CSV table of C-alpha atoms and ligand atoms in Angstrom, one decimal:
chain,number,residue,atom,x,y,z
A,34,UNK,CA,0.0,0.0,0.0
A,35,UNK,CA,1.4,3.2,-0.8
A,36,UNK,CA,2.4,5.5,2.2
A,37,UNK,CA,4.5,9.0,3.2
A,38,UNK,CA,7.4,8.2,5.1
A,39,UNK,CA,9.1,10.8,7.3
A,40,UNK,CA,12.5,10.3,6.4
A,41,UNK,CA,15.4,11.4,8.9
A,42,UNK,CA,18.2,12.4,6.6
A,43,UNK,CA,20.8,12.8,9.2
A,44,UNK,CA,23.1,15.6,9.7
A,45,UNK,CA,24.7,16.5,6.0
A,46,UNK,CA,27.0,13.3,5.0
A,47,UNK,CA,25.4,11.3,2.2
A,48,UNK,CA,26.3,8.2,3.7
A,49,UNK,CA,24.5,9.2,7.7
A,50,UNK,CA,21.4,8.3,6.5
A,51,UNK,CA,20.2,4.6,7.8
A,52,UNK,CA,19.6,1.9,5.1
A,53,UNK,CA,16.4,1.9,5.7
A,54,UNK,CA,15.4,5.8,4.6
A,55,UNK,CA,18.1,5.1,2.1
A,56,UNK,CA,16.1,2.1,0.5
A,57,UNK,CA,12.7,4.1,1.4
A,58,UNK,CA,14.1,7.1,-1.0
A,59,UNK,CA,15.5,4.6,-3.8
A,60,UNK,CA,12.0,3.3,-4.0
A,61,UNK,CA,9.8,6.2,-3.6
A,62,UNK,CA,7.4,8.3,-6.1
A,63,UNK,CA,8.0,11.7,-4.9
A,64,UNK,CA,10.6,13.2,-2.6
A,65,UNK,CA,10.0,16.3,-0.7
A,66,UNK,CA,13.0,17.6,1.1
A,67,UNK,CA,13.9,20.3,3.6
A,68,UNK,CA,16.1,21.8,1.3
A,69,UNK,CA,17.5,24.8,3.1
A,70,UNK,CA,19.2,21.8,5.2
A,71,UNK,CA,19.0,18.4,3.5
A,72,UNK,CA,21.7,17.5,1.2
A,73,UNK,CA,20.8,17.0,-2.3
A,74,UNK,CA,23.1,14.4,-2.6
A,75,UNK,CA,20.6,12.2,-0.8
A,76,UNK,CA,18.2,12.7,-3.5
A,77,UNK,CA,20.7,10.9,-5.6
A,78,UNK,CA,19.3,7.2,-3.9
A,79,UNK,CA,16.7,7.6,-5.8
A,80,UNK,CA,16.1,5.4,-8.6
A,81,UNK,CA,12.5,5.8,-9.9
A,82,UNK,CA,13.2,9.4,-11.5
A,83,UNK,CA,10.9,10.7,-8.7
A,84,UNK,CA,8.8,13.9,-8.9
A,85,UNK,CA,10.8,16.6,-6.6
A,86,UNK,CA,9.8,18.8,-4.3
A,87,UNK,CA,11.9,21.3,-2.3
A,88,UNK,CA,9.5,21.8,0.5
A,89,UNK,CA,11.5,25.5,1.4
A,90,UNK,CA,9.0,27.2,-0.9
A,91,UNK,CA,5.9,25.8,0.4
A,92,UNK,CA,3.7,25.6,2.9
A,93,UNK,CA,1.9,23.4,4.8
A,94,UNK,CA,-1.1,23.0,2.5
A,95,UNK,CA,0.8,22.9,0.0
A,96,UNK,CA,3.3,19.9,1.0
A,97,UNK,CA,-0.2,18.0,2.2
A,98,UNK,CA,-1.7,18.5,-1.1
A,99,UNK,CA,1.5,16.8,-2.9
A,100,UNK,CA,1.6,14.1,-0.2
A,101,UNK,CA,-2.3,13.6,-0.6
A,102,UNK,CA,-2.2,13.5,-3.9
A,103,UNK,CA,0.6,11.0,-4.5
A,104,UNK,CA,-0.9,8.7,-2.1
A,105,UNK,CA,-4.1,8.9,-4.0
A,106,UNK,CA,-2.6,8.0,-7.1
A,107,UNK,CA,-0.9,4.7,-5.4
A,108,UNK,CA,2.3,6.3,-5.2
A,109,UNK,CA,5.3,6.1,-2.2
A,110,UNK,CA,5.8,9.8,-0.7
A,111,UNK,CA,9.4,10.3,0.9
A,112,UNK,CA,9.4,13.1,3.1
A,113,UNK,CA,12.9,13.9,3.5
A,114,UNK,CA,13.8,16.1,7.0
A,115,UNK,CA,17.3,16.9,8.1
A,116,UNK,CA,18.5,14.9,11.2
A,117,UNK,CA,16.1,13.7,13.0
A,118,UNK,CA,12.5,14.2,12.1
A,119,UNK,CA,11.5,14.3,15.8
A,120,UNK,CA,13.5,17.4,17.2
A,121,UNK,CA,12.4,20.5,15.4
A,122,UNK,CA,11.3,18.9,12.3
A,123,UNK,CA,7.4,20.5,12.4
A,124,UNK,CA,6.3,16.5,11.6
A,125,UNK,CA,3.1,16.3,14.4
A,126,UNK,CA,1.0,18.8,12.2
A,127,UNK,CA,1.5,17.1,9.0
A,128,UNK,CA,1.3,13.6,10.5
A,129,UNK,CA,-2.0,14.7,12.7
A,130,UNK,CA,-3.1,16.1,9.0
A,131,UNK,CA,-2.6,12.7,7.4
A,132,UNK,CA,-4.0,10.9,10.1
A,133,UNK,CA,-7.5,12.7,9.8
A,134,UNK,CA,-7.5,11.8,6.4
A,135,UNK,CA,-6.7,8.2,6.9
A,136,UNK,CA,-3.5,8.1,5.3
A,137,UNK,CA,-0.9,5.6,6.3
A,138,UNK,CA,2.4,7.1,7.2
A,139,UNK,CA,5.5,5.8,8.8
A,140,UNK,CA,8.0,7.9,10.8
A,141,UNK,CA,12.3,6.7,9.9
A,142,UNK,CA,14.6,8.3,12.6
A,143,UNK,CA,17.7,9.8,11.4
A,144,UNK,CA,20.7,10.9,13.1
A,145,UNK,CA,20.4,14.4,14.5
A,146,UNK,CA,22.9,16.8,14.5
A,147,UNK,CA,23.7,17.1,18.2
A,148,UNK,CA,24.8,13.9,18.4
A,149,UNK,CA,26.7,14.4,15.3
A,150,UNK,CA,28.3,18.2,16.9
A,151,UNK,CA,29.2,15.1,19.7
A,152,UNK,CA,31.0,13.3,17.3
A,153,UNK,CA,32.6,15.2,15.8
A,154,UNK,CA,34.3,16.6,19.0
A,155,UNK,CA,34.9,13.4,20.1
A,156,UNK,CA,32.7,13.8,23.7
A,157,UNK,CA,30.6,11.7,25.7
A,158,UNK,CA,27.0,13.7,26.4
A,159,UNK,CA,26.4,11.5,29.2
A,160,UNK,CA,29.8,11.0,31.6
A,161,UNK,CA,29.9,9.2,34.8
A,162,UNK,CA,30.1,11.5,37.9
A,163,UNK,CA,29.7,15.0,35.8
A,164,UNK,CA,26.5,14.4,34.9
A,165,UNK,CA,23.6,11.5,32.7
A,166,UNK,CA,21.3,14.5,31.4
A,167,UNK,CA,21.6,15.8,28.2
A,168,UNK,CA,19.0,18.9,27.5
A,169,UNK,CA,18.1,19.5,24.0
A,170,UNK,CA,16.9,23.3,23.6
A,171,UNK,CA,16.8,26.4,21.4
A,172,UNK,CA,16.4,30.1,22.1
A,173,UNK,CA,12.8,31.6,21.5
A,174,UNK,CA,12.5,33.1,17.8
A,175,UNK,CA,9.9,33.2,15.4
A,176,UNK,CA,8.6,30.0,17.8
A,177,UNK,CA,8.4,30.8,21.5
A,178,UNK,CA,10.3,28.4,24.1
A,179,UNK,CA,7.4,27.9,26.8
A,180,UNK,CA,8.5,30.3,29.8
A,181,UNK,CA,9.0,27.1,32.3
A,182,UNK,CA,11.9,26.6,29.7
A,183,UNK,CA,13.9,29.7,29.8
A,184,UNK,CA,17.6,29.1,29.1
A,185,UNK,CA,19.0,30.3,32.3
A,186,UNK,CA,17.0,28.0,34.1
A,187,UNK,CA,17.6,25.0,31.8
A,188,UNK,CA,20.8,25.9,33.0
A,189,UNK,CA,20.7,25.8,36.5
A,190,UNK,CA,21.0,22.1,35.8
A,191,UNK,CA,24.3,22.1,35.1
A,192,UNK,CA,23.7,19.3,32.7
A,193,UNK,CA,25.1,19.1,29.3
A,194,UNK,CA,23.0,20.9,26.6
A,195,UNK,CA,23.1,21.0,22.9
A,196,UNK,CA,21.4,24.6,21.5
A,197,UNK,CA,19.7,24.0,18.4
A,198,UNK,CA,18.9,27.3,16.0
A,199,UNK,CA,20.4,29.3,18.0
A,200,UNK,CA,24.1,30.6,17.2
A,201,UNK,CA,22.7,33.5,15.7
A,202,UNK,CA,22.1,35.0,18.5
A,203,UNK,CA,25.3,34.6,20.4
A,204,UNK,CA,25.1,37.2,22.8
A,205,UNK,CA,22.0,36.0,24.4
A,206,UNK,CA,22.7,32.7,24.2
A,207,UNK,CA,26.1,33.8,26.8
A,208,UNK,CA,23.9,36.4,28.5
A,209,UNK,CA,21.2,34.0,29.6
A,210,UNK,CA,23.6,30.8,30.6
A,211,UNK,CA,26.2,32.9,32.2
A,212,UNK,CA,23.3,33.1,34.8
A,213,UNK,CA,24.2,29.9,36.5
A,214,UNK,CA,27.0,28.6,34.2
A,215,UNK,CA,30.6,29.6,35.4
A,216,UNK,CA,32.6,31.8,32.6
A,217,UNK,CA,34.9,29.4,32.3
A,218,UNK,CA,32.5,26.2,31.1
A,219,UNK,CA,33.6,24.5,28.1
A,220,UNK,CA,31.6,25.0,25.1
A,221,UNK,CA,31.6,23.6,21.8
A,222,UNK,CA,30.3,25.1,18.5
A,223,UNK,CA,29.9,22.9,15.6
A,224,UNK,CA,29.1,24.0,12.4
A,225,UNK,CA,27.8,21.9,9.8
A,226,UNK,CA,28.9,19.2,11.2
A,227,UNK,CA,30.1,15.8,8.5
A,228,UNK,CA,29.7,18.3,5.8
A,229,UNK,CA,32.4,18.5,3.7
A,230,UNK,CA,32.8,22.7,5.2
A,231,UNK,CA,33.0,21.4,9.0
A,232,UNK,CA,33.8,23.7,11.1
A,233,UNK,CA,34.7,23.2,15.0
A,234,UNK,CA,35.1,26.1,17.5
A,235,UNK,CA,36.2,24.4,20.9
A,236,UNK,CA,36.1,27.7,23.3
A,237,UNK,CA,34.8,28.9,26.7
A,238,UNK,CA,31.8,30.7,28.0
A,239,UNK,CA,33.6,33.9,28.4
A,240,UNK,CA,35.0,33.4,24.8
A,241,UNK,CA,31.7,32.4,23.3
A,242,UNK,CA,30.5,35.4,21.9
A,243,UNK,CA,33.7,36.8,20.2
A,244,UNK,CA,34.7,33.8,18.7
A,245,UNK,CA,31.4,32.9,17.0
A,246,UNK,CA,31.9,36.2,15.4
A,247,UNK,CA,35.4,35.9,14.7
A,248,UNK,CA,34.5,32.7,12.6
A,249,UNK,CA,31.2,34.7,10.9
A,250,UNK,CA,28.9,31.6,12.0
A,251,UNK,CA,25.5,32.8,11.7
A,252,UNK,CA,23.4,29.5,11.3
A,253,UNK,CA,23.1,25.7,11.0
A,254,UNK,CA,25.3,25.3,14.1
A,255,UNK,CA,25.1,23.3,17.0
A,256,UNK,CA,26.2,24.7,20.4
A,257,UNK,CA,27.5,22.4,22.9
A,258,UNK,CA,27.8,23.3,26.6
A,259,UNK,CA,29.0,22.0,29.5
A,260,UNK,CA,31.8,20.1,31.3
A,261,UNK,CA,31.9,16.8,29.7
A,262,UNK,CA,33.8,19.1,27.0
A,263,UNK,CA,36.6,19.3,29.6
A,264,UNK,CA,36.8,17.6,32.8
A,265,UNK,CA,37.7,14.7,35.6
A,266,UNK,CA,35.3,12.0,35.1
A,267,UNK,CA,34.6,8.7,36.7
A,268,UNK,CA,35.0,5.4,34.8
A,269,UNK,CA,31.6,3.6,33.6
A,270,UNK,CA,30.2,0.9,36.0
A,271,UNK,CA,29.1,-0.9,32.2
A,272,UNK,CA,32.8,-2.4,31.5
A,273,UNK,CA,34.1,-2.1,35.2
A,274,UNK,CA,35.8,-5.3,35.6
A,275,UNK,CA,34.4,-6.1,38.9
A,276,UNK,CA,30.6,-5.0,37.8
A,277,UNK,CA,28.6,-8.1,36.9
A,278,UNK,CA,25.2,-7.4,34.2
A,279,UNK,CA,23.0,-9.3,32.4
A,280,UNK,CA,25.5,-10.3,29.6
A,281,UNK,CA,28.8,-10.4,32.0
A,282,UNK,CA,30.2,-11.7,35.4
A,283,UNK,CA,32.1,-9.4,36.8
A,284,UNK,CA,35.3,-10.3,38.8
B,423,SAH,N1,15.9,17.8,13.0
B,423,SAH,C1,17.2,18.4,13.0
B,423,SAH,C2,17.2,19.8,13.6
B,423,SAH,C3,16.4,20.8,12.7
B,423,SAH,S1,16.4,22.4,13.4
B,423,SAH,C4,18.2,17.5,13.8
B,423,SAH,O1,17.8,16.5,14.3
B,423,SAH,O2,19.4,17.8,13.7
B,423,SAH,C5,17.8,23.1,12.5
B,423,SAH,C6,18.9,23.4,13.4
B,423,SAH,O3,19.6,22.1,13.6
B,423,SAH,C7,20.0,24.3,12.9
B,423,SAH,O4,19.7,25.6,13.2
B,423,SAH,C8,21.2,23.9,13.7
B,423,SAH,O5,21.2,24.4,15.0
B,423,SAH,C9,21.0,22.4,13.8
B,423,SAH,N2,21.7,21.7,12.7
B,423,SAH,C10,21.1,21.0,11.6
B,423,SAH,N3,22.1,20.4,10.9
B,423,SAH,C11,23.3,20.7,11.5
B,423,SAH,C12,24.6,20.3,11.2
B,423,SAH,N4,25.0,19.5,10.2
B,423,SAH,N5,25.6,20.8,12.1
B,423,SAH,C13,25.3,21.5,13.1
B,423,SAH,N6,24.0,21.9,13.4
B,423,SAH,C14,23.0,21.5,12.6
């Protein structure tokens, strides 16, 4: 039966997407892609000479009416979003559209970018004795971050964070955490990260600011904050020699 598939392209790299969205894309009718994000050369998968859609210059009704349409006619609907679909990929309204309609859909994760910005620095979000939270967030813009969510009190935390859509505007980004978040915290900030123009700025709080400016990075960046950048850290109980689990006796 034909379907739309929310597609998680991953971060940039051709080759981050899973096999499955891969296969999904090779297969499918029409594509419609985030394409102020997604990298076209995933649309290269693609072996049906599928009808294209670049889903920047539309709007919602307008990326329904393709995905209706296609579905109508029997066809397979990719819909191609940048990392993950789930973190700031506006998916609920047009799944919750298709639902009403009694459309099948399907959702394919993707790798986001944060955990890609953690790659690429070669962290751990998560380390033993610093801290096992990781906070996704964003600065308000055109969308509103729910007051209950302000940055400065995400931060209180202490936790690491990765700040999505934000790195264009630095200053309050360092205003707001600089609330609870020493000067000297580590931060990362990781520019289209595993494309082929990577760029990595590995800096401090009280650096931030200057240095995103320095290196003119005005958007699709992930910041990184917090001291599993830099710091002591205890060793994991999961391959401590003496720590028996379900798969191994310990010592
Ligand atoms: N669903 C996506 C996020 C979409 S919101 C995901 O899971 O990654 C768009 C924001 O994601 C950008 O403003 C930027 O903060 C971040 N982003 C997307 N791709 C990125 C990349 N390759 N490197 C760094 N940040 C990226």
């Amino acid at each position: 039966m034909s379907k739309v598939f929310f597609i998680g392209a991953g971060p940039g790299a051709k080759d981050l997407i899973t096999i499955r969205g891969a296969k999904i894309i090779e297969e499918a009718d029409v594509l419609i892609y985030a394409g102020s994000l997604v990298n076209q050369e995933i649309l290269s998968y693609n072996k049906k000479n599928a009808k294209i859609y670049n889903s920047a210059e539309m709007n919602l009704q307008q990326v329904l009416e393709v995905e209706k349409n296609a579905v109508k006619e029997s066809k397979t609907v990719a819909r191609i979003h940048t990392g993950d679909p789930s973190i700031y990929g506006a998916i609920q309204e047009q799944m919750d559209a298709l639902e009403a309609e009694g459309i099948s859909y399907e959702v394919i994760p993707g790798v986001s970018s944060f955990t890609a910005a953690a790659a690429a620095i070669k962290r751990e979000f998560t380390l033993p004795g610093v801290t096992q939270t990781v906070i996704c967030t964003r600065l308000e813009g055109r969308t509103e971050v729910p007051d209950k969510e302000k940055l400065e009190d995400l931060a209180k935390h202490r936790a690491s964070m990765a700040l999505f859509l934000s790195v264009g505007m630095i200053d309050e980004v360092v205003k707001r955490l600089t609330v609870h978040y020493d000067i000297a915290t580590p931060v990362a900030v990781v520019k289209k990260a595993t494309w082929p123009d990577e760029e990595i700025i590995l800096c401090q709080l009280g650096n931030l600011a200057e240095k995103v400016k320095e290196h003119r990075i005005t958007k699709t960046a992930q910041i990184l904050v917090g001291d599993f950048i830099r710091t002591e850290y205890e060793k994991s109980k999961l391959y401590d020699k003496t720590f028996s689990h379900e798969y191994r006796r310990g010592e």
